[in-house]
Amino acid sequence: MALAIVLLIVIIGSVAFNWLSPWWFTDIASNWGNIDTTVFITFWVCGIVFVAVCLFMTYCVWKFRHKEGGRADYEPENSRLEWWLTVVTTIGVVAMLAPGLVVWDDYVNVPPDAQEFEVLAKQWTWAFRFPGEDGKLGTVDTTNIGMDNPFGMNMDDPNGADDVLVPASKVHLPKDQPVKVWLRSIDVLHDFFVPEFRAKMDAVPGMVTYFWFEPTKVGEYEILCAELCGVGHFSMRGRVQIDTQEDFDAWLDAQPTWAEMQAGITPKSYSAMAMRGRDVAETNGCFACHTLDGSVVVGPTWQGLWGSTRTMTDGSEVVVDGAYIDESVRNPAVKVVEGFAPVMIPYDLSEEDMQALIEYLREETGAEEPMSADRGEDAVPADAVALNEAAASNQGLAVLNAQGG
Ligand code: CUA
């Protein structure tokens, strides 16, 4: 009897929790109300089945409780009951799955008036690309990706020149305008997710995926990565600002195009050794965590690194030289820059690669030959300034959680 009462309390408590719980959906800010509807249908079907099964169990616990001299009936088959249960179960499963098929059909059939933009995912940041005035995204190739070409743009594709590149984790989109989102990843599996839009999609290395949505509310929302993608997964966040069409146009106009970006990048001359060092840094993925523009992604920036004095977590100070770089690559946990956690893994480079990397850092970040961002104000083209600002706005979002190098 006591057990039956406990079961009854569990049923009432579970149902009450569903209505009284403070943890509920965020306010929806896109057209995907029918995705919420499919979730509610699933809640209702599961809820009704849960209550029915538990009530039946409660009844049985009470009705068939132990009685002196009681005997059980043996009834191995009951085809009427089996038919009845099969039909009810089938209806329940169809009710949960069929609406999803209808919504999915909508989800991948993009309205013809949708504007396009691209989301580029990498460990552990987001970047964005808009098609520019011609309305066409230029073609890309992963093998083109490098420091001066983070999106892997094809140099000889004229459609790419006016593409607007946003190498920061914050992007703007217009309200009441359907957008088609193209997704690419340059390293591992990520997933672009904005909870208020109720829509998400994997970014898969080696292929391009897409979905669409229409923002319906002006405001700023958080972009999350919804796929475990490495130690920095939790910090792979961004922001999306939904603007009126007017505000959005003004914002987009202020962003540099690919052609402007290229004009703003002054090629630097490196020794052959430093060029090899730069390859070492690229192939080992150093730039996923260390930037050259002063922004903090995961680890400390490399801007102005060589010869600078850096404070470690234990309060000691280190002047950056070859020996320090060597140690920080091979044994990153020994000296950790203040404000960062020891999350970098050791890299076992060959002696030649290590020397090349050190030479690259000396030439790239040393004071004798200042890098482009350090030149006098008037020597820097306006676009480069805008670009640096865009990159710097990344800073506040990246979680300062990494090891110094
Ligand atoms: Cu990217 Cu998790």
mmCIF file of C-alpha atoms and ligand atoms in Angstrom:
data_model
loop_
_atom_site.group_PDB
_atom_site.id
_atom_site.type_symbol
_atom_site.label_atom_id
_atom_site.label_comp_id
_atom_site.label_asym_id
_atom_site.label_seq_id
_atom_site.Cartn_x
_atom_site.Cartn_y
_atom_site.Cartn_z
ATOM 1 C CA MET A 1 0.000 0.000 0.000
ATOM 2 C CA ALA A 2 2.805 2.401 0.960
ATOM 3 C CA LEU A 3 4.554 1.662 -2.335
ATOM 4 C CA ALA A 4 1.402 2.476 -4.299
ATOM 5 C CA ILE A 5 1.191 5.861 -2.572
ATOM 6 C CA VAL A 6 4.867 6.595 -3.312
ATOM 7 C CA LEU A 7 4.267 5.806 -6.992
ATOM 8 C CA LEU A 8 1.269 8.098 -7.043
ATOM 9 C CA ILE A 9 3.354 10.940 -5.535
ATOM 10 C CA VAL A 10 6.051 10.363 -8.199
ATOM 11 C CA ILE A 11 3.426 10.733 -10.957
ATOM 12 C CA ILE A 12 1.856 13.890 -9.517
ATOM 13 C CA GLY A 13 5.316 15.388 -8.781
ATOM 14 C CA SER A 14 6.613 14.732 -12.301
ATOM 15 C CA VAL A 15 3.580 16.299 -13.959
ATOM 16 C CA ALA A 16 3.636 19.300 -11.590
ATOM 17 C CA PHE A 17 7.366 19.817 -12.250
ATOM 18 C CA ASN A 18 6.647 20.069 -15.971
ATOM 19 C CA TRP A 19 4.317 23.052 -15.396
ATOM 20 C CA LEU A 20 6.079 24.712 -12.458
ATOM 21 C CA SER A 21 9.728 24.286 -13.569
ATOM 22 C CA PRO A 22 11.627 27.566 -14.055
ATOM 23 C CA TRP A 23 13.755 25.930 -16.787
ATOM 24 C CA TRP A 24 11.831 26.383 -19.978
ATOM 25 C CA PHE A 25 12.492 27.425 -23.580
ATOM 26 C CA THR A 26 13.944 30.864 -24.291
ATOM 27 C CA ASP A 27 11.633 33.205 -26.185
ATOM 28 C CA ILE A 28 11.660 32.207 -29.835
ATOM 29 C CA ALA A 29 13.224 34.711 -32.268
ATOM 30 C CA SER A 30 12.813 32.981 -35.620
ATOM 31 C CA ASN A 31 10.216 31.450 -37.929
ATOM 32 C CA TRP A 32 10.737 27.918 -36.541
ATOM 33 C CA GLY A 33 7.689 27.799 -34.260
ATOM 34 C CA ASN A 34 6.817 24.416 -35.774
ATOM 35 C CA ILE A 35 10.062 22.964 -34.407
ATOM 36 C CA ASP A 36 8.728 23.894 -30.951
ATOM 37 C CA THR A 37 5.416 22.265 -31.907
ATOM 38 C CA THR A 38 7.133 18.958 -32.718
ATOM 39 C CA VAL A 39 8.905 19.092 -29.347
ATOM 40 C CA PHE A 40 5.573 19.748 -27.574
ATOM 41 C CA ILE A 41 3.908 16.841 -29.404
ATOM 42 C CA THR A 42 6.730 14.593 -28.172
ATOM 43 C CA PHE A 43 6.290 15.950 -24.618
ATOM 44 C CA TRP A 44 2.551 15.239 -24.717
ATOM 45 C CA VAL A 45 2.863 11.721 -26.154
ATOM 46 C CA CYS A 46 5.621 10.787 -23.698
ATOM 47 C CA GLY A 47 3.772 12.464 -20.824
ATOM 48 C CA ILE A 48 0.486 10.634 -21.470
ATOM 49 C CA VAL A 49 2.261 7.266 -21.848
ATOM 50 C CA PHE A 50 4.317 7.929 -18.691
ATOM 51 C CA VAL A 51 1.214 8.731 -16.626
ATOM 52 C CA ALA A 52 -0.774 5.789 -18.049
ATOM 53 C CA VAL A 53 2.005 3.241 -17.426
ATOM 54 C CA CYS A 54 2.695 4.528 -13.909
ATOM 55 C CA LEU A 55 -1.011 4.571 -12.981
ATOM 56 C CA PHE A 56 -1.373 1.000 -14.228
ATOM 57 C CA MET A 57 1.686 0.020 -12.181
ATOM 58 C CA THR A 58 0.221 1.712 -9.090
ATOM 59 C CA TYR A 59 -3.068 -0.128 -9.598
ATOM 60 C CA CYS A 60 -1.284 -3.497 -9.962
ATOM 61 C CA VAL A 61 0.879 -2.905 -6.868
ATOM 62 C CA TRP A 62 -2.296 -2.263 -4.876
ATOM 63 C CA LYS A 63 -4.636 -4.808 -6.464
ATOM 64 C CA PHE A 64 -2.227 -7.774 -6.541
ATOM 65 C CA ARG A 65 -0.531 -7.185 -3.184
ATOM 66 C CA HIS A 66 0.327 -10.239 -1.136
ATOM 67 C CA LYS A 67 -2.653 -12.033 0.404
ATOM 68 C CA GLU A 68 -2.526 -15.208 2.485
ATOM 69 C CA GLY A 69 -3.540 -18.163 0.288
ATOM 70 C CA GLY A 70 -3.742 -16.091 -2.936
ATOM 71 C CA ARG A 71 -2.966 -17.903 -6.218
ATOM 72 C CA ALA A 72 -1.748 -16.449 -9.528
ATOM 73 C CA ASP A 73 -3.503 -17.246 -12.842
ATOM 74 C CA TYR A 74 -1.247 -18.439 -15.701
ATOM 75 C CA GLU A 75 -2.052 -16.636 -18.946
ATOM 76 C CA PRO A 76 0.920 -16.798 -21.419
ATOM 77 C CA GLU A 77 -0.948 -15.427 -24.500
ATOM 78 C CA ASN A 78 -3.572 -12.732 -24.944
ATOM 79 C CA SER A 79 -3.763 -11.827 -28.622
ATOM 80 C CA ARG A 80 -6.529 -9.262 -28.101
ATOM 81 C CA LEU A 81 -4.380 -7.336 -25.626
ATOM 82 C CA GLU A 82 -1.310 -7.621 -27.909
ATOM 83 C CA TRP A 83 -3.210 -6.235 -30.893
ATOM 84 C CA TRP A 84 -4.544 -3.421 -28.816
ATOM 85 C CA LEU A 85 -1.071 -2.492 -27.459
ATOM 86 C CA THR A 86 0.521 -2.732 -30.936
ATOM 87 C CA VAL A 87 -2.021 -0.341 -32.447
ATOM 88 C CA VAL A 88 -1.752 2.222 -29.617
ATOM 89 C CA THR A 89 2.087 2.108 -29.668
ATOM 90 C CA THR A 90 2.126 2.540 -33.435
ATOM 91 C CA ILE A 91 -0.119 5.605 -33.230
ATOM 92 C CA GLY A 92 2.114 7.105 -30.530
ATOM 93 C CA VAL A 93 5.353 6.566 -32.457
ATOM 94 C CA VAL A 94 3.852 7.908 -35.701
ATOM 95 C CA ALA A 95 2.547 10.984 -33.841
ATOM 96 C CA MET A 96 6.071 11.709 -32.602
ATOM 97 C CA LEU A 97 7.965 11.075 -35.867
ATOM 98 C CA ALA A 98 5.677 12.217 -38.683
ATOM 99 C CA PRO A 99 5.604 15.955 -37.783
ATOM 100 C CA GLY A 100 9.423 15.917 -37.815
ATOM 101 C CA LEU A 101 9.402 14.761 -41.444
ATOM 102 C CA VAL A 102 7.152 17.667 -42.455
ATOM 103 C CA VAL A 103 9.330 20.211 -40.601
ATOM 104 C CA TRP A 104 12.552 18.731 -41.985
ATOM 105 C CA ASP A 105 11.177 19.116 -45.495
ATOM 106 C CA ASP A 106 10.697 22.839 -44.740
ATOM 107 C CA TYR A 107 14.078 23.081 -43.080
ATOM 108 C CA VAL A 108 16.076 22.044 -46.139
ATOM 109 C CA ASN A 109 13.869 23.713 -48.776
ATOM 110 C CA VAL A 110 15.136 27.272 -48.783
ATOM 111 C CA PRO A 111 12.726 30.027 -49.910
ATOM 112 C CA PRO A 112 13.824 31.581 -53.215
ATOM 113 C CA ASP A 113 14.187 35.086 -51.706
ATOM 114 C CA ALA A 114 16.650 33.944 -49.025
ATOM 115 C CA GLN A 115 19.932 35.825 -48.770
ATOM 116 C CA GLU A 116 23.038 33.753 -48.301
ATOM 117 C CA PHE A 117 25.873 33.881 -45.864
ATOM 118 C CA GLU A 118 28.539 31.490 -44.777
ATOM 119 C CA VAL A 119 29.643 30.352 -41.352
ATOM 120 C CA LEU A 120 33.219 29.139 -41.081
ATOM 121 C CA ALA A 121 33.915 27.031 -37.996
ATOM 122 C CA LYS A 122 37.331 26.244 -36.607
ATOM 123 C CA GLN A 123 38.736 25.309 -33.233
ATOM 124 C CA TRP A 124 37.461 27.415 -31.409
ATOM 125 C CA THR A 125 36.056 30.431 -33.175
ATOM 126 C CA TRP A 126 33.467 31.437 -35.739
ATOM 127 C CA ALA A 127 33.986 33.575 -38.843
ATOM 128 C CA PHE A 128 31.446 34.716 -41.429
ATOM 129 C CA ARG A 129 31.284 35.570 -45.130
ATOM 130 C CA PHE A 130 28.651 37.490 -47.115
ATOM 131 C CA PRO A 131 28.416 37.411 -50.921
ATOM 132 C CA GLY A 132 28.915 41.151 -51.557
ATOM 133 C CA GLU A 133 27.216 43.228 -54.239
ATOM 134 C CA ASP A 134 27.126 40.549 -56.955
ATOM 135 C CA GLY A 135 25.129 38.295 -54.599
ATOM 136 C CA LYS A 136 27.515 35.412 -55.288
ATOM 137 C CA LEU A 137 29.904 33.827 -52.832
ATOM 138 C CA GLY A 138 33.323 33.276 -54.399
ATOM 139 C CA THR A 139 34.612 29.710 -54.561
ATOM 140 C CA VAL A 140 36.995 28.486 -51.901
ATOM 141 C CA ASP A 141 39.484 25.684 -51.428
ATOM 142 C CA THR A 142 40.783 24.391 -48.121
ATOM 143 C CA THR A 143 44.299 24.128 -49.529
ATOM 144 C CA ASN A 144 44.355 27.938 -49.934
ATOM 145 C CA ILE A 145 43.833 28.507 -46.215
ATOM 146 C CA GLY A 146 46.690 30.360 -44.619
ATOM 147 C CA MET A 147 47.373 33.319 -42.373
ATOM 148 C CA ASP A 148 46.664 35.831 -45.133
ATOM 149 C CA ASN A 149 43.713 33.836 -46.434
ATOM 150 C CA PRO A 150 41.748 32.468 -43.479
ATOM 151 C CA PHE A 151 38.726 31.548 -45.622
ATOM 152 C CA GLY A 152 40.739 29.788 -48.346
ATOM 153 C CA MET A 153 39.436 32.124 -51.082
ATOM 154 C CA ASN A 154 40.309 31.196 -54.661
ATOM 155 C CA MET A 155 42.431 34.110 -55.923
ATOM 156 C CA ASP A 156 41.326 33.731 -59.539
ATOM 157 C CA ASP A 157 37.564 33.692 -58.889
ATOM 158 C CA PRO A 158 36.179 37.183 -59.688
ATOM 159 C CA ASN A 159 33.006 36.456 -57.651
ATOM 160 C CA GLY A 160 35.101 36.380 -54.503
ATOM 161 C CA ALA A 161 36.607 39.909 -54.727
ATOM 162 C CA ASP A 162 33.537 41.681 -53.306
ATOM 163 C CA ASP A 163 32.799 39.005 -50.695
ATOM 164 C CA VAL A 164 32.551 40.561 -47.254
ATOM 165 C CA LEU A 165 34.682 38.712 -44.743
ATOM 166 C CA VAL A 166 33.978 38.947 -41.039
ATOM 167 C CA PRO A 167 36.866 37.304 -39.176
ATOM 168 C CA ALA A 168 35.289 38.028 -35.778
ATOM 169 C CA SER A 169 32.885 36.009 -33.656
ATOM 170 C CA LYS A 170 30.110 38.585 -33.950
ATOM 171 C CA VAL A 171 27.869 38.802 -36.978
ATOM 172 C CA HIS A 172 24.808 40.879 -37.872
ATOM 173 C CA LEU A 173 21.709 39.714 -39.765
ATOM 174 C CA PRO A 174 18.593 41.587 -40.904
ATOM 175 C CA LYS A 175 15.186 41.023 -39.311
ATOM 176 C CA ASP A 176 12.329 39.502 -41.371
ATOM 177 C CA GLN A 177 14.654 38.384 -44.133
ATOM 178 C CA PRO A 178 15.083 34.624 -44.730
ATOM 179 C CA VAL A 179 18.750 33.654 -44.726
ATOM 180 C CA LYS A 180 20.384 30.554 -46.092
ATOM 181 C CA VAL A 181 23.318 29.523 -43.923
ATOM 182 C CA TRP A 182 26.179 27.687 -45.591
ATOM 183 C CA LEU A 183 28.417 25.865 -43.127
ATOM 184 C CA ARG A 184 32.051 24.863 -43.441
ATOM 185 C CA SER A 185 34.602 23.567 -40.950
ATOM 186 C CA ILE A 186 38.336 23.686 -41.516
ATOM 187 C CA ASP A 187 39.298 21.187 -38.836
ATOM 188 C CA VAL A 188 36.834 18.966 -36.936
ATOM 189 C CA LEU A 189 33.075 18.536 -36.522
ATOM 190 C CA HIS A 190 31.335 21.627 -35.075
ATOM 191 C CA ASP A 191 27.673 22.619 -34.865
ATOM 192 C CA PHE A 192 26.252 26.115 -35.345
ATOM 193 C CA PHE A 193 23.433 26.672 -32.856
ATOM 194 C CA VAL A 194 21.496 29.736 -31.710
ATOM 195 C CA PRO A 195 18.917 28.510 -29.154
ATOM 196 C CA GLU A 196 16.504 31.416 -29.800
ATOM 197 C CA PHE A 197 16.360 30.470 -33.510
ATOM 198 C CA ARG A 198 15.556 26.816 -32.619
ATOM 199 C CA ALA A 199 17.775 25.802 -35.542
ATOM 200 C CA LYS A 200 21.166 24.178 -35.803
ATOM 201 C CA MET A 201 23.339 22.252 -38.218
ATOM 202 C CA ASP A 202 26.671 20.420 -38.148
ATOM 203 C CA ALA A 203 29.684 21.952 -39.875
ATOM 204 C CA VAL A 204 31.514 18.952 -41.295
ATOM 205 C CA PRO A 205 35.124 19.031 -42.504
ATOM 206 C CA GLY A 206 35.288 18.131 -46.206
ATOM 207 C CA MET A 207 31.694 19.062 -47.066
ATOM 208 C CA VAL A 208 29.380 22.075 -47.131
ATOM 209 C CA THR A 209 26.065 21.858 -45.272
ATOM 210 C CA TYR A 210 23.173 24.341 -45.097
ATOM 211 C CA PHE A 211 19.870 25.262 -43.496
ATOM 212 C CA TRP A 212 17.732 28.384 -43.414
ATOM 213 C CA PHE A 213 15.836 30.550 -40.974
ATOM 214 C CA GLU A 214 14.216 33.951 -40.707
ATOM 215 C CA PRO A 215 15.033 36.112 -37.664
ATOM 216 C CA THR A 216 11.879 37.724 -36.281
ATOM 217 C CA LYS A 217 13.135 39.820 -33.349
ATOM 218 C CA VAL A 218 15.747 42.562 -33.097
ATOM 219 C CA GLY A 219 18.276 41.704 -30.409
ATOM 220 C CA GLU A 220 21.572 40.053 -29.623
ATOM 221 C CA TYR A 221 21.771 36.282 -29.247
ATOM 222 C CA GLU A 222 24.490 33.843 -28.325
ATOM 223 C CA ILE A 223 25.956 31.437 -30.871
ATOM 224 C CA LEU A 224 26.982 28.108 -29.362
ATOM 225 C CA CYS A 225 28.926 25.194 -30.734
ATOM 226 C CA ALA A 226 26.703 22.174 -30.128
ATOM 227 C CA GLU A 227 29.235 19.464 -30.939
ATOM 228 C CA LEU A 228 32.093 18.437 -28.649
ATOM 229 C CA CYS A 229 35.101 19.591 -30.688
ATOM 230 C CA GLY A 230 38.121 19.530 -28.365
ATOM 231 C CA VAL A 231 39.378 21.118 -25.141
ATOM 232 C CA GLY A 232 38.200 24.586 -26.178
ATOM 233 C CA HIS A 233 34.661 23.482 -27.134
ATOM 234 C CA PHE A 234 33.074 25.332 -24.189
ATOM 235 C CA SER A 235 34.675 28.598 -25.297
ATOM 236 C CA MET A 236 33.510 28.337 -28.926
ATOM 237 C CA ARG A 237 30.883 31.027 -28.632
ATOM 238 C CA GLY A 238 29.862 33.972 -30.722
ATOM 239 C CA ARG A 239 27.176 36.615 -31.007
ATOM 240 C CA VAL A 240 24.570 37.325 -33.620
ATOM 241 C CA GLN A 241 22.950 40.753 -33.697
ATOM 242 C CA ILE A 242 19.567 40.965 -35.424
ATOM 243 C CA ASP A 243 19.159 44.457 -36.900
ATOM 244 C CA THR A 244 16.552 46.295 -38.907
ATOM 245 C CA GLN A 245 17.365 46.080 -42.611
ATOM 246 C CA GLU A 246 18.701 49.653 -42.484
ATOM 247 C CA ASP A 247 21.088 49.034 -39.581
ATOM 248 C CA PHE A 248 22.204 45.791 -41.140
ATOM 249 C CA ASP A 249 23.024 47.460 -44.470
ATOM 250 C CA ALA A 250 25.055 50.120 -42.659
ATOM 251 C CA TRP A 251 26.971 47.475 -40.735
ATOM 252 C CA LEU A 252 27.634 45.373 -43.839
ATOM 253 C CA ASP A 253 28.869 48.435 -45.752
ATOM 254 C CA ALA A 254 31.449 49.112 -43.055
ATOM 255 C CA GLN A 255 32.968 45.624 -43.322
ATOM 256 C CA PRO A 256 36.010 45.131 -45.570
ATOM 257 C CA THR A 257 35.633 43.116 -48.774
ATOM 258 C CA TRP A 258 38.142 40.440 -49.706
ATOM 259 C CA ALA A 259 39.713 42.792 -52.285
ATOM 260 C CA GLU A 260 40.065 45.547 -49.670
ATOM 261 C CA MET A 261 41.507 43.089 -47.196
ATOM 262 C CA GLN A 262 44.140 41.985 -49.648
ATOM 263 C CA ALA A 263 45.048 45.593 -50.425
ATOM 264 C CA GLY A 264 45.440 46.211 -46.698
ATOM 265 C CA ILE A 265 47.804 43.341 -46.229
ATOM 266 C CA THR A 266 51.357 44.390 -46.957
ATOM 267 C CA PRO A 267 53.423 41.384 -47.885
ATOM 268 C CA LYS A 268 56.335 41.028 -45.528
ATOM 269 C CA SER A 269 59.631 39.552 -46.616
ATOM 270 C CA TYR A 270 60.815 36.629 -44.595
ATOM 271 C CA SER A 271 64.041 34.629 -44.738
ATOM 272 C CA ALA A 272 63.726 31.090 -46.121
ATOM 273 C CA MET A 273 64.160 29.786 -42.577
ATOM 274 C CA ALA A 274 61.292 31.940 -41.279
ATOM 275 C CA MET A 275 59.039 30.855 -44.169
ATOM 276 C CA ARG A 276 59.636 27.267 -43.130
ATOM 277 C CA GLY A 277 58.874 28.266 -39.538
ATOM 278 C CA ARG A 278 55.592 29.781 -40.641
ATOM 279 C CA ASP A 279 54.698 26.478 -42.329
ATOM 280 C CA VAL A 280 55.549 24.691 -39.098
ATOM 281 C CA ALA A 281 53.207 27.001 -37.187
ATOM 282 C CA GLU A 282 50.418 26.501 -39.739
ATOM 283 C CA THR A 283 50.689 22.721 -40.036
ATOM 284 C CA ASN A 284 50.783 22.296 -36.260
ATOM 285 C CA GLY A 285 47.690 24.427 -35.847
ATOM 286 C CA CYS A 286 49.362 27.127 -33.699
ATOM 287 C CA PHE A 287 47.133 29.840 -35.193
ATOM 288 C CA ALA A 288 44.004 28.133 -33.870
ATOM 289 C CA CYS A 289 44.968 29.509 -30.453
ATOM 290 C CA HIS A 290 47.595 32.239 -31.016
ATOM 291 C CA THR A 291 46.932 35.349 -33.096
ATOM 292 C CA LEU A 292 49.259 37.934 -34.603
ATOM 293 C CA ASP A 293 46.856 40.869 -34.255
ATOM 294 C CA GLY A 294 46.708 41.206 -30.480
ATOM 295 C CA SER A 295 43.359 39.498 -30.030
ATOM 296 C CA VAL A 296 43.078 36.599 -27.599
ATOM 297 C CA VAL A 297 41.522 33.442 -29.010
ATOM 298 C CA VAL A 298 42.602 30.672 -26.651
ATOM 299 C CA GLY A 299 46.252 31.319 -25.822
ATOM 300 C CA PRO A 300 48.242 34.571 -25.489
ATOM 301 C CA THR A 301 48.680 36.571 -28.688
ATOM 302 C CA TRP A 302 51.991 36.479 -30.560
ATOM 303 C CA GLN A 303 51.801 40.170 -31.372
ATOM 304 C CA GLY A 304 55.055 41.799 -30.233
ATOM 305 C CA LEU A 305 56.124 38.488 -28.683
ATOM 306 C CA TRP A 306 59.845 38.373 -29.442
ATOM 307 C CA GLY A 307 61.968 40.224 -26.889
ATOM 308 C CA SER A 308 58.930 41.230 -24.806
ATOM 309 C CA THR A 309 58.708 40.615 -21.070
ATOM 310 C CA ARG A 310 55.847 38.377 -20.003
ATOM 311 C CA THR A 311 54.576 37.681 -16.511
ATOM 312 C CA MET A 312 53.962 34.078 -15.540
ATOM 313 C CA THR A 313 51.284 32.668 -13.218
ATOM 314 C CA ASP A 314 53.852 32.359 -10.414
ATOM 315 C CA GLY A 315 54.629 36.083 -10.703
ATOM 316 C CA SER A 316 58.056 35.607 -12.310
ATOM 317 C CA GLU A 317 58.977 37.538 -15.444
ATOM 318 C CA VAL A 318 60.449 36.078 -18.594
ATOM 319 C CA VAL A 319 62.036 37.825 -21.555
ATOM 320 C CA VAL A 320 60.897 35.956 -24.667
ATOM 321 C CA ASP A 321 63.830 34.403 -26.526
ATOM 322 C CA GLY A 322 64.585 31.181 -28.396
ATOM 323 C CA ALA A 323 65.077 29.143 -25.225
ATOM 324 C CA TYR A 324 61.733 30.266 -23.800
ATOM 325 C CA ILE A 325 59.913 29.461 -27.057
ATOM 326 C CA ASP A 326 61.611 26.058 -27.246
ATOM 327 C CA GLU A 327 60.530 25.252 -23.687
ATOM 328 C CA SER A 328 56.990 26.577 -24.163
ATOM 329 C CA VAL A 329 56.466 24.357 -27.220
ATOM 330 C CA ARG A 330 58.002 21.168 -25.833
ATOM 331 C CA ASN A 331 56.939 21.635 -22.224
ATOM 332 C CA PRO A 332 54.114 24.161 -22.135
ATOM 333 C CA ALA A 333 53.127 23.480 -18.525
ATOM 334 C CA VAL A 334 56.467 24.656 -17.081
ATOM 335 C CA LYS A 335 55.917 28.383 -17.623
ATOM 336 C CA VAL A 336 52.320 29.527 -17.998
ATOM 337 C CA VAL A 337 51.506 33.122 -18.852
ATOM 338 C CA GLU A 338 49.484 34.944 -16.215
ATOM 339 C CA GLY A 339 45.743 34.879 -16.869
ATOM 340 C CA PHE A 340 45.838 31.612 -18.827
ATOM 341 C CA ALA A 341 45.223 28.005 -17.784
ATOM 342 C CA PRO A 342 47.736 25.255 -18.666
ATOM 343 C CA VAL A 343 45.695 23.646 -21.469
ATOM 344 C CA MET A 344 48.269 23.542 -24.278
ATOM 345 C CA ILE A 345 49.555 20.092 -25.198
ATOM 346 C CA PRO A 346 53.329 19.546 -25.723
ATOM 347 C CA TYR A 347 54.559 19.523 -29.345
ATOM 348 C CA ASP A 348 57.555 17.368 -30.181
ATOM 349 C CA LEU A 349 59.111 19.248 -33.107
ATOM 350 C CA SER A 350 62.331 18.194 -34.812
ATOM 351 C CA GLU A 351 65.344 20.391 -34.024
ATOM 352 C CA GLU A 352 65.219 21.961 -37.519
ATOM 353 C CA ASP A 353 61.501 22.713 -37.283
ATOM 354 C CA MET A 354 62.007 24.251 -33.850
ATOM 355 C CA GLN A 355 64.810 26.503 -35.087
ATOM 356 C CA ALA A 356 62.670 27.536 -38.071
ATOM 357 C CA LEU A 357 59.715 28.340 -35.806
ATOM 358 C CA ILE A 358 61.918 30.436 -33.516
ATOM 359 C CA GLU A 359 63.334 32.308 -36.505
ATOM 360 C CA TYR A 360 59.830 32.930 -37.820
ATOM 361 C CA LEU A 361 58.669 34.338 -34.485
ATOM 362 C CA ARG A 362 61.778 36.542 -34.303
ATOM 363 C CA GLU A 363 61.149 38.004 -37.757
ATOM 364 C CA GLU A 364 57.374 38.188 -37.436
ATOM 365 C CA THR A 365 57.009 39.529 -33.912
ATOM 366 C CA GLY A 366 60.394 41.095 -33.120
ATOM 367 C CA ALA A 367 60.607 44.852 -32.545
ATOM 368 C CA GLU A 368 63.354 45.599 -35.117
ATOM 369 C CA GLU A 369 60.921 45.102 -37.985
ATOM 370 C CA PRO A 370 57.495 46.096 -36.730
ATOM 371 C CA MET A 371 54.560 44.145 -38.113
ATOM 372 C CA SER A 372 51.892 45.878 -40.152
ATOM 373 C CA ALA A 373 49.490 46.494 -37.258
ATOM 374 C CA ASP A 374 52.219 48.389 -35.360
ATOM 375 C CA ARG A 375 52.967 50.927 -38.092
ATOM 376 C CA GLY A 376 52.088 54.579 -37.577
ATOM 377 C CA GLU A 377 48.410 55.479 -37.745
ATOM 378 C CA ASP A 378 48.630 57.166 -41.166
ATOM 379 C CA ALA A 379 50.461 54.262 -42.762
ATOM 380 C CA VAL A 380 47.606 51.908 -41.999
ATOM 381 C CA PRO A 381 44.777 51.845 -44.567
ATOM 382 C CA ALA A 382 41.330 52.442 -43.111
ATOM 383 C CA ASP A 383 40.264 48.941 -44.058
ATOM 384 C CA ALA A 384 43.074 47.403 -42.089
ATOM 385 C CA VAL A 385 41.969 49.413 -39.063
ATOM 386 C CA ALA A 386 38.403 48.186 -39.454
ATOM 387 C CA LEU A 387 39.729 44.677 -39.787
ATOM 388 C CA ASN A 388 41.798 44.978 -36.621
ATOM 389 C CA GLU A 389 38.795 46.317 -34.769
ATOM 390 C CA ALA A 390 36.711 43.436 -36.010
ATOM 391 C CA ALA A 391 39.359 41.004 -34.812
ATOM 392 C CA ALA A 392 39.724 42.819 -31.495
ATOM 393 C CA SER A 393 35.995 42.608 -30.804
ATOM 394 C CA ASN A 394 36.612 38.875 -30.656
ATOM 395 C CA GLN A 395 38.581 39.380 -27.502
ATOM 396 C CA GLY A 396 35.814 39.765 -24.982
ATOM 397 C CA LEU A 397 34.139 36.590 -26.145
ATOM 398 C CA ALA A 398 37.048 34.229 -26.193
ATOM 399 C CA VAL A 399 37.495 32.669 -22.825
ATOM 400 C CA LEU A 400 40.943 33.421 -21.563
ATOM 401 C CA ASN A 401 41.788 29.867 -20.950
ATOM 402 C CA ALA A 402 45.001 28.663 -22.365
ATOM 403 C CA GLN A 403 48.647 28.241 -21.888
ATOM 404 C CA GLY A 404 51.281 30.705 -22.930
ATOM 405 C CA GLY A 405 53.808 30.152 -25.674
HETATM 406 CU CU1 CUA B 1 33.194 23.597 -32.018
HETATM 407 CU CU2 CUA B 1 32.349 22.448 -30.113
#
